[in-house]
Amino acid sequence: MKVFMLVLAMVVAMGSTFANAPAQEDKMIAVVLMMDNGDDQQIVATIYTSLMAAEKVAKVLDIEMIAEDEVNDDVFVFALKSEEQRKLTMEMFDEEGFTPHANRTLQVEDGNNYNALNVKALPDGTYQFKLTDDQGAEFTKSVTINRNK
């Protein structure tokens, strides 16, 4: 229980340290921890796991993508809807997310943005399409190329 109180105090102190940071949309994530066995190591592990999950939620890119899940020709066409102008990095990886197959920078304007990616050189299969902004927020979508239709 002592460790839990120490971690809670550190989180509150860190939150007040960053209170004067530039204005951004605030995201509040509540962590509720109910354990009665008193195992400090398990409490710390649970807090760590909860904070990592909260960080992942906070790093989701706030953008709407409209695209088919399957590409039946040599061009992947997609639309991005954004509330603000931003520069994004677009990448396409193999199904496991390890081997890069495409990479370019997109300038996204406020509103609807239409883009196309030439996938002629890629074999049929499933790929991970990933958009990332300069702050590390990500958006990922699975895209299947199937020209046999």
Coordinates of C-alpha atoms in Angstrom, one line a residue:
M1 CA 0.0 0.0 0.0
K2 CA 3.0 2.3 0.7
V3 CA 4.2 1.9 -2.9
F4 CA 0.7 2.6 -4.3
M5 CA 0.6 5.9 -2.3
L6 CA 4.1 6.8 -3.5
V7 CA 3.2 6.2 -7.1
L8 CA 0.0 8.1 -6.7
A9 CA 1.9 11.1 -5.2
M10 CA 4.4 11.0 -8.1
V11 CA 1.6 11.0 -10.7
V12 CA -0.1 14.0 -9.0
A13 CA 3.3 15.8 -8.7
M14 CA 4.1 15.2 -12.4
G15 CA 0.6 16.3 -13.4
S16 CA 1.0 19.6 -11.6
T17 CA 4.5 20.0 -13.2
F18 CA 3.0 20.0 -16.7
A19 CA 0.0 22.2 -15.8
N20 CA 1.6 25.2 -17.6
A21 CA 2.3 23.3 -20.8
P22 CA 0.9 24.7 -24.1
A23 CA -2.9 24.4 -24.4
Q24 CA -4.0 21.1 -26.0
E25 CA -7.1 19.1 -25.8
D26 CA -7.1 17.5 -22.4
K27 CA -7.7 13.8 -22.2
M28 CA -8.6 12.3 -18.8
I29 CA -8.0 8.7 -18.1
A30 CA -9.1 7.2 -14.8
V31 CA -7.3 4.2 -13.3
V32 CA -9.2 2.3 -10.6
L33 CA -7.2 -0.2 -8.7
M34 CA -8.9 -2.5 -6.2
M35 CA -6.7 -5.1 -4.7
D36 CA -6.9 -6.5 -1.2
N37 CA -4.0 -9.0 -1.0
G38 CA -1.4 -6.2 -0.3
D39 CA 1.2 -7.5 -2.8
D40 CA 3.2 -4.4 -3.6
Q41 CA 4.9 -5.9 -6.6
Q42 CA 1.5 -6.8 -8.2
I43 CA 0.2 -3.4 -7.4
V44 CA 3.1 -1.7 -9.2
A45 CA 2.8 -4.1 -12.2
T46 CA -0.9 -3.3 -12.4
I47 CA -0.3 0.4 -12.3
Y48 CA 2.4 0.2 -14.9
T49 CA 0.2 -1.9 -17.3
S50 CA -2.7 0.6 -16.8
L51 CA -0.5 3.6 -17.6
M52 CA 0.9 1.9 -20.7
A53 CA -2.6 1.2 -21.9
A54 CA -3.6 4.8 -21.2
E55 CA -0.6 6.1 -23.1
K56 CA -1.5 4.0 -26.1
V57 CA -5.1 5.4 -26.1
A58 CA -3.7 9.0 -25.8
K59 CA -1.4 8.4 -28.9
V60 CA -4.2 7.6 -31.3
L61 CA -4.2 10.0 -34.3
D62 CA -7.4 12.1 -34.4
I63 CA -8.2 11.7 -38.1
E64 CA -10.9 9.9 -40.0
M65 CA -9.9 7.7 -42.9
I66 CA -12.4 6.6 -45.6
A67 CA -11.1 3.8 -47.8
E68 CA -12.0 0.3 -49.0
D69 CA -10.5 -2.6 -47.0
E70 CA -9.6 -4.3 -50.3
V71 CA -7.8 -3.0 -53.4
N72 CA -8.7 -4.8 -56.6
D73 CA -6.5 -2.9 -59.0
D74 CA -3.1 -1.1 -58.8
V75 CA -4.2 2.1 -57.0
F76 CA -5.2 2.4 -53.3
V77 CA -7.5 5.5 -53.1
F78 CA -8.3 6.9 -49.7
A79 CA -9.7 10.1 -48.1
L80 CA -8.6 11.7 -44.9
K81 CA -10.8 14.0 -42.9
S82 CA -9.0 16.3 -40.4
E83 CA -10.0 19.1 -38.1
E84 CA -6.7 20.8 -38.5
Q85 CA -3.8 21.2 -41.0
R86 CA -0.9 18.8 -40.3
K87 CA 2.0 17.0 -41.8
L88 CA 1.7 13.2 -41.6
T89 CA 4.0 10.3 -42.5
M90 CA 2.3 7.5 -44.4
E91 CA 3.8 4.1 -44.3
M92 CA 2.7 0.7 -45.6
F93 CA 4.1 -2.5 -44.1
D94 CA 3.7 -6.2 -44.6
E95 CA 1.0 -8.1 -42.6
E96 CA 3.3 -8.5 -39.6
G97 CA 4.2 -4.8 -39.6
F98 CA 8.0 -5.3 -40.1
T99 CA 8.9 -4.9 -43.7
P100 CA 8.2 -1.4 -45.2
H101 CA 6.7 -1.3 -48.7
A102 CA 5.8 2.4 -49.0
N103 CA 6.7 5.6 -47.3
R104 CA 5.9 9.3 -48.0
T105 CA 4.9 12.5 -46.3
L106 CA 1.4 13.9 -46.7
Q107 CA 0.3 17.5 -46.1
V108 CA -3.2 17.3 -44.8
E109 CA -5.4 20.4 -44.9
D110 CA -8.4 21.1 -42.7
G111 CA -11.4 19.2 -44.0
N112 CA -11.4 16.4 -46.6
N113 CA -8.2 15.3 -48.4
Y114 CA -8.0 12.8 -51.2
N115 CA -5.0 10.7 -51.9
A116 CA -3.9 7.7 -54.0
L117 CA -1.1 5.3 -53.6
N118 CA 0.3 3.2 -56.5
V119 CA 0.5 -0.4 -55.3
K120 CA 1.3 -2.0 -58.7
A121 CA 4.7 -3.2 -57.4
L122 CA 3.2 -4.9 -54.4
P123 CA 2.1 -8.6 -54.5
D124 CA -1.4 -9.6 -53.5
G125 CA -1.7 -9.9 -49.7
T126 CA -2.6 -8.0 -46.5
Y127 CA -0.7 -4.9 -45.5
Q128 CA -0.7 -2.5 -42.6
F129 CA -1.3 1.1 -43.6
K130 CA 0.0 3.5 -40.9
L131 CA -0.3 7.3 -40.5
T132 CA 1.9 9.1 -37.9
D133 CA 2.1 12.8 -37.0
D134 CA 5.1 14.6 -35.6
Q135 CA 4.1 14.0 -32.0
G136 CA 4.0 10.2 -32.4
A137 CA 0.2 9.7 -32.6
E138 CA -0.7 6.9 -35.0
F139 CA -3.6 5.6 -37.1
T140 CA -3.4 2.0 -38.5
K141 CA -5.6 0.2 -40.9
S142 CA -5.3 -3.2 -42.6
V143 CA -5.5 -3.2 -46.4
T144 CA -5.8 -6.3 -48.6
I145 CA -4.6 -6.2 -52.2
N146 CA -6.5 -8.8 -54.2
R147 CA -6.4 -8.3 -58.0
N148 CA -8.1 -11.6 -58.8
K149 CA -11.6 -10.2 -58.4

